[in-house]
Coordinates of C-alpha atoms and ligand atoms in Angstrom, one line a residue:
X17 CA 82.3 87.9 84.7
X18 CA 84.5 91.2 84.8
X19 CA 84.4 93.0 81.8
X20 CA 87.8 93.9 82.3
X21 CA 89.1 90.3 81.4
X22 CA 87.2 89.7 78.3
X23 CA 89.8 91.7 76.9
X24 CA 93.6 90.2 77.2
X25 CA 95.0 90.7 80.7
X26 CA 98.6 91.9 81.4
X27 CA 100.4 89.8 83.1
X28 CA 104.4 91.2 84.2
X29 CA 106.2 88.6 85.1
X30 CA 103.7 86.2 83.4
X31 CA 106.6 83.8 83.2
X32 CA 107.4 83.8 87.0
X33 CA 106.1 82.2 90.2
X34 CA 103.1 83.7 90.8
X35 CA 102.4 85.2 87.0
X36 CA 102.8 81.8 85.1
X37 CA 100.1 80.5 87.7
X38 CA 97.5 83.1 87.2
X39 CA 98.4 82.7 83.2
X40 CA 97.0 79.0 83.6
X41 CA 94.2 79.7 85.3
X42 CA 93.0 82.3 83.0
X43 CA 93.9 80.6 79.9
X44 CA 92.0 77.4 81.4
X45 CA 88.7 79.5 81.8
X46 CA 89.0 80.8 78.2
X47 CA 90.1 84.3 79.0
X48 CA 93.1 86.0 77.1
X49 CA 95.9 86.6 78.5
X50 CA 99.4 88.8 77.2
X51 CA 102.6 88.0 79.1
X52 CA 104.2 91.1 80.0
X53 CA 108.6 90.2 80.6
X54 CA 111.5 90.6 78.2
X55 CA 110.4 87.5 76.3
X56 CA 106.9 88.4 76.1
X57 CA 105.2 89.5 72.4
X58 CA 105.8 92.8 72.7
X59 CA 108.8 92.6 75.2
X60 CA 107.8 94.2 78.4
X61 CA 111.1 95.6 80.0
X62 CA 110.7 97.6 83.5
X63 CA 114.5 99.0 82.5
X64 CA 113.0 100.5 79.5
X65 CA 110.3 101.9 79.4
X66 CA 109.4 102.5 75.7
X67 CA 108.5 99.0 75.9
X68 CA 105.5 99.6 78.2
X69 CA 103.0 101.6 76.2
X70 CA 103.3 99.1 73.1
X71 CA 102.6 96.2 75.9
X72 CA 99.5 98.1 77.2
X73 CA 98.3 98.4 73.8
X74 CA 94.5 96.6 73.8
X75 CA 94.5 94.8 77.6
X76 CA 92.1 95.4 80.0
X77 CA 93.5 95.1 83.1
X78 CA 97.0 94.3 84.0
X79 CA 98.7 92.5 87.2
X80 CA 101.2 94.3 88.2
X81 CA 104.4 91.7 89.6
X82 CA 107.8 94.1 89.6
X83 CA 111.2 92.6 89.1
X84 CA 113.7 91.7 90.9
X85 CA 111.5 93.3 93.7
X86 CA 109.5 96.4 95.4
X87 CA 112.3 96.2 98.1
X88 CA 114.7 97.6 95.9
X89 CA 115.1 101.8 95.9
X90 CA 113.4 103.4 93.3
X91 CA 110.5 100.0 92.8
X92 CA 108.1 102.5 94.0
X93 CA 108.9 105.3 91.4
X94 CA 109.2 103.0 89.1
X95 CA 105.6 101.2 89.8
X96 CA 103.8 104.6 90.4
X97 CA 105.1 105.8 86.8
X98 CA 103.9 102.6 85.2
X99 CA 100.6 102.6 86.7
X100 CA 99.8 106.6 85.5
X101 CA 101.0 105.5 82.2
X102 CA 98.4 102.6 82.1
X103 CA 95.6 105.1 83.6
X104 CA 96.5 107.6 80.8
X105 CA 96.2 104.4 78.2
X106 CA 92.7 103.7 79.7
X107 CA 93.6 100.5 81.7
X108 CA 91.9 101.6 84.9
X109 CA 92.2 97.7 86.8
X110 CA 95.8 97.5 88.5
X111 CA 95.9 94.7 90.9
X112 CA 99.7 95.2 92.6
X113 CA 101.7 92.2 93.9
X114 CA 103.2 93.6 97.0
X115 CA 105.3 92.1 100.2
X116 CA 104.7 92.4 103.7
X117 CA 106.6 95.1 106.0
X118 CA 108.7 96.2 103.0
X119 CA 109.2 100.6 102.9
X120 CA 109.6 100.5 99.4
X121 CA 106.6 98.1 98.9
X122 CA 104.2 100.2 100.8
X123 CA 105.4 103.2 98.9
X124 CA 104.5 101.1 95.5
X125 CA 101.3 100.6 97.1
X126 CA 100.7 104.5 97.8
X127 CA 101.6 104.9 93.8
X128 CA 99.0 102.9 92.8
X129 CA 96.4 104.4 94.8
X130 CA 97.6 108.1 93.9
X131 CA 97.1 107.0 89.9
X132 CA 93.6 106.7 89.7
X133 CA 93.7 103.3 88.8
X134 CA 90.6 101.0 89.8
X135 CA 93.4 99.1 92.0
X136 CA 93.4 96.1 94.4
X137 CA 96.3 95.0 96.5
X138 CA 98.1 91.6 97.3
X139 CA 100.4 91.9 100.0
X140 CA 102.2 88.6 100.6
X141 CA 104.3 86.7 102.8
X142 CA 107.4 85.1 101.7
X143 CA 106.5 82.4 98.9
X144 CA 106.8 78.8 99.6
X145 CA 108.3 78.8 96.1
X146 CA 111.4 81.0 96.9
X147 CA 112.4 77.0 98.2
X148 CA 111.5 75.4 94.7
X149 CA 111.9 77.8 92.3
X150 CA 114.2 80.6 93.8
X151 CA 117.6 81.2 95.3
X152 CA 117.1 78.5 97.8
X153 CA 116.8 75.3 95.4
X154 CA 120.7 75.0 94.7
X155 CA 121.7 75.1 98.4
X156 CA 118.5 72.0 99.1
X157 CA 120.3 70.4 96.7
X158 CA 123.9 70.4 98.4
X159 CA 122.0 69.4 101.4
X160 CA 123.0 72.9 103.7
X161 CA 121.1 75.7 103.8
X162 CA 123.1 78.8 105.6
X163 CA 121.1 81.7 106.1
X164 CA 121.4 85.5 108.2
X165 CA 118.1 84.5 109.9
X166 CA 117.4 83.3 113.3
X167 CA 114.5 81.7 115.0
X168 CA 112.2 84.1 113.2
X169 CA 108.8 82.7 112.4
X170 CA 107.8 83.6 108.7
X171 CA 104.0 82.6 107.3
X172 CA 105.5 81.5 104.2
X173 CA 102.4 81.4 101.3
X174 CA 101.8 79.1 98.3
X175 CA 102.2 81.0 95.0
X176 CA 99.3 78.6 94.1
X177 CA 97.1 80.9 96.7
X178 CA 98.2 83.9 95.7
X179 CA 97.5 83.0 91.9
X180 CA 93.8 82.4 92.9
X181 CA 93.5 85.3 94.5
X182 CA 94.9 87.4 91.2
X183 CA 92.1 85.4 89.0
X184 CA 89.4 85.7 91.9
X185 CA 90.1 89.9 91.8
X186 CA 90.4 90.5 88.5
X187 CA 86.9 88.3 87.5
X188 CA 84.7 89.1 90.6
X189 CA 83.1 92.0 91.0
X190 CA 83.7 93.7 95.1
X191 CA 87.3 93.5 95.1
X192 CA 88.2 97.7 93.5
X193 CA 90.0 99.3 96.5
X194 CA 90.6 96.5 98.4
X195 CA 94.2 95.4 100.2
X196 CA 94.0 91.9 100.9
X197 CA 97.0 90.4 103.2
X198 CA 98.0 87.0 102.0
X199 CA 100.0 84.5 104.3
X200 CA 99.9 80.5 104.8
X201 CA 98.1 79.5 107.8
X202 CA 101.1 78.7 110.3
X203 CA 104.6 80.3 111.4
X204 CA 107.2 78.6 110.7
X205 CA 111.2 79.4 111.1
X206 CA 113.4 79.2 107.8
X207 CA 115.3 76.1 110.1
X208 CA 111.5 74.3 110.2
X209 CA 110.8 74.9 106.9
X210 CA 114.4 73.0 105.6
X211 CA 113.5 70.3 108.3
X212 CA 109.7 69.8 106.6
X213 CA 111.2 69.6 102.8
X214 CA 114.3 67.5 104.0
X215 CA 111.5 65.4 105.4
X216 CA 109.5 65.3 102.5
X217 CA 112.6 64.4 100.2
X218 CA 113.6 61.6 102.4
X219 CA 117.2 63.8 102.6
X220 CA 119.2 65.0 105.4
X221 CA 119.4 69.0 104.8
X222 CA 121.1 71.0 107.3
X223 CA 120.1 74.7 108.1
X224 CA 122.7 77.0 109.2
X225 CA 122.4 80.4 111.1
X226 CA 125.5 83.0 109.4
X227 CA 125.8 86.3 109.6
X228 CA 125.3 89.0 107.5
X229 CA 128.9 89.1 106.3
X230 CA 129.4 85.5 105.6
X231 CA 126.1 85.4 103.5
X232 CA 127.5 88.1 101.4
X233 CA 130.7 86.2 100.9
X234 CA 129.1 83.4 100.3
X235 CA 126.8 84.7 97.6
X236 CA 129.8 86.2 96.0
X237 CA 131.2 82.6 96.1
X238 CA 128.4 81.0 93.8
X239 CA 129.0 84.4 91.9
X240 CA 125.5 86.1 91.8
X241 CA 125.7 89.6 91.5
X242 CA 126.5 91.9 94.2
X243 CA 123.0 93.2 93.8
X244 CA 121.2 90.1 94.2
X245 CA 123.5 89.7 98.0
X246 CA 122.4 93.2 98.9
X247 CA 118.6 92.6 97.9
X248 CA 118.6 89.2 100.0
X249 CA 120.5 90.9 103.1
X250 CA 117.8 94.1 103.2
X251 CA 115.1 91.4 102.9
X252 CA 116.6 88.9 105.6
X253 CA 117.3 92.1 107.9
X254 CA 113.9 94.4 107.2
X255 CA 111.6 92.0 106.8
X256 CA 112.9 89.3 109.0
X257 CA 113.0 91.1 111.9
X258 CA 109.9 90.0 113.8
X259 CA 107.2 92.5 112.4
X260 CA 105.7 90.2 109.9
X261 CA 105.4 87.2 112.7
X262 CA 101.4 86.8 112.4
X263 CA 99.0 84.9 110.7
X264 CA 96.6 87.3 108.2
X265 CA 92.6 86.1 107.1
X266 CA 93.6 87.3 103.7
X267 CA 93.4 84.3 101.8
X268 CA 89.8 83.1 103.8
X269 CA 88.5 86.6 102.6
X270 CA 89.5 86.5 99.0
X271 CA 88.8 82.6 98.8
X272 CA 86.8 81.6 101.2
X273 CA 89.0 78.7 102.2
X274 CA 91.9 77.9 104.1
X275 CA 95.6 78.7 102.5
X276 CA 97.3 76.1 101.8
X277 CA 100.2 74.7 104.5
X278 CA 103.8 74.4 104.1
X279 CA 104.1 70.8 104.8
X280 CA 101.3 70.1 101.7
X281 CA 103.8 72.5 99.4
X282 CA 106.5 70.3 100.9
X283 CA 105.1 66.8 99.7
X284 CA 103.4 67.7 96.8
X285 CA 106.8 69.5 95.5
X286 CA 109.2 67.1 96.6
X287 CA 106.8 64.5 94.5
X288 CA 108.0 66.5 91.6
X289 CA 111.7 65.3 92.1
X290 CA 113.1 68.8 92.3
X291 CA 115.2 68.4 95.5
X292 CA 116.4 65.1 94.3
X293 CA 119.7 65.0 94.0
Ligands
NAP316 N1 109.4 85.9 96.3 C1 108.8 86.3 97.4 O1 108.8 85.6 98.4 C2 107.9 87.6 97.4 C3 107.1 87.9 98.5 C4 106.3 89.0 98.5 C5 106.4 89.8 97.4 N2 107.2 89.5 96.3 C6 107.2 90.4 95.1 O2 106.9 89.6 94.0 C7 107.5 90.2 92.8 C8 108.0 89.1 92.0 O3 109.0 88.4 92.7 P1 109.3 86.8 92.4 O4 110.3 86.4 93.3 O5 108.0 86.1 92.3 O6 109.9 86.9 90.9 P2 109.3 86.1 89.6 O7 108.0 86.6 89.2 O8 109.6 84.7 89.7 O9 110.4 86.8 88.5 C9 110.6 86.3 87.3 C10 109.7 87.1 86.2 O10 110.2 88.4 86.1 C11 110.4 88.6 84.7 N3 111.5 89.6 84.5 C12 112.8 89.5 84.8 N4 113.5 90.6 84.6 C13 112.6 91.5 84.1 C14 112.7 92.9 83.6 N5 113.8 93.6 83.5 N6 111.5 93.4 83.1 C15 110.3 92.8 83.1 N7 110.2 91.5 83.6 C16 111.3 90.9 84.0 C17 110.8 87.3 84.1 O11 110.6 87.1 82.7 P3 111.7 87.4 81.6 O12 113.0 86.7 82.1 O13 111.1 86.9 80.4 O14 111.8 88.9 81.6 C18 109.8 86.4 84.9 O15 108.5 86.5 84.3 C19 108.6 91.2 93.4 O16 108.1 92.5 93.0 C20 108.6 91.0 94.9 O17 108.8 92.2 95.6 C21 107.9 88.4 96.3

């Protein structure tokens, strides 16, 4: 076992869809954990950051998940001034959650490796929980889902996966240094995706292509914040635009297994009742 997880780990976002997972699986195993978001004990706030050396007070490692995310200007800053802090506290193992073909992502990643951190590096695919636990689950439930992306195919990845790989990094020796690429193990358009949970709910779900300027109106319509539409258009147009179209080994390396696939996310979420309506 790491030595670094004997002592409580750090989770930010430990309430969220990848943080809450690794939380269980540490907690299962015995190992302590400290959930690092505004309702954490100490809050951990990444708008204030007099709230970050109290929460780095005693861990021994911390996994790094930024909020809302690294695609938004000044993440990187942001991440590379939290990460010299923790070095200068004496928590040397970083492991960064970080998406695919994102600017301001890679420059987070660049942070970490400049702060002398013992880091590792999770660069992931769309989640298969944006669908079930994100923006997308009201929408399922109205039965249309209108997005500005085309035929686009996106190797959405379970947060389940991505969870295992944060607990197989931080207590295995071998993974310092290393950038593992995580994705699911098939492409699938945002159109295929609807179809394979409208299938698994036993519902008729529409998808609709709009463009950028109806999605914006649209979002302003079920009143999120102006913020959260320009975050979602950047994402839909940067990320979206064919570059992240390939499959990655990443999970197989880390966990020496096969990722898991959409349609089992699908089923085994749909089970849950969620897209009932
Ligand atoms: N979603 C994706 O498809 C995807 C793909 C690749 C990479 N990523 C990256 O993953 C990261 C997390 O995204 P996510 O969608 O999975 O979000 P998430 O973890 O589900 O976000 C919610 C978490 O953030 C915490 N939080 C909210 N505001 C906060 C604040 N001001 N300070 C500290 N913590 C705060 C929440 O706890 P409290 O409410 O208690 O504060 C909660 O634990 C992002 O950096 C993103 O770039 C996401």
């Amino acid at each position: 076992m790491n030595p670094t997880v004997t002592k409580p780990t750090l989770i930010l976002g430990g309430t969220g869809k990848t943080g809450r997972r690794l939380a269980e699986r540490l907690t299962a195993r015995g190992l302590p954990v400290q959930i690092g978001s505004r309702s954490g004990t100490p809050p951990f706030d990444w708008e204030n950051n007099t709230t970050w050396e109290p929460a780095l007070d005693g861990v021994g490692a911390v996994y790094i998940s930024y909020y809302p995310d690294l695609a938004v200007p000044g993440a990187a800053d942001t991440v590379g001034a939290f990460s010299r802090l923790a070095v200068e506290c004496g928590v040397r193992r970083l492991v960064l959650l970080s998406g695919r073909g994102e600017t301001e992502a890679q420059r987070a990643e660049e942070m970490l490796k400049a702060s002398g951190a013992d880091w590792t590096i999770l660069r992931c695919a769309w989640f298969s929980q944006n669908f079930s636990e994100g923006f997308l689950v009201e929408s399922l439930l109205e039965g249309e889902v209108a997005l500005p992306v085309g035929s686009v195919g996106e190797p959405f990845v379970d947060a389940d996966d991505i969870a295992e790989a944060a607990f197989a990094v931080l207590t295995q020796q071998g993974h310092v240094g290393e950038l593992y690429e995580l994705t699911g193990p098939r492409l699938l358009s945002f159109a295929d995706a609807v179809a394979e949970i409208g299938r698994a709910a036993g519902r008729d779900i529409r998808f609709i292509r709009i463009s950028h300027a109806e999605f914006t109106a649209t979002t302003a319509e079920h009143e999120l914040p102006a913020e959260f539409a320009w975050l979602l258009n950047e994402l839909f147009t940067e990320v979206l635009d064919g570059r992240n179209e390939s499959l990655t080994d990443g999970v197989q390396r880390v966990l020496g297994r096969a990722p898991k696939d959409f349609s089992t996310y699908a089923t085994e979420t749909a089970a849950t009742g969620i897209w009932r309506n």
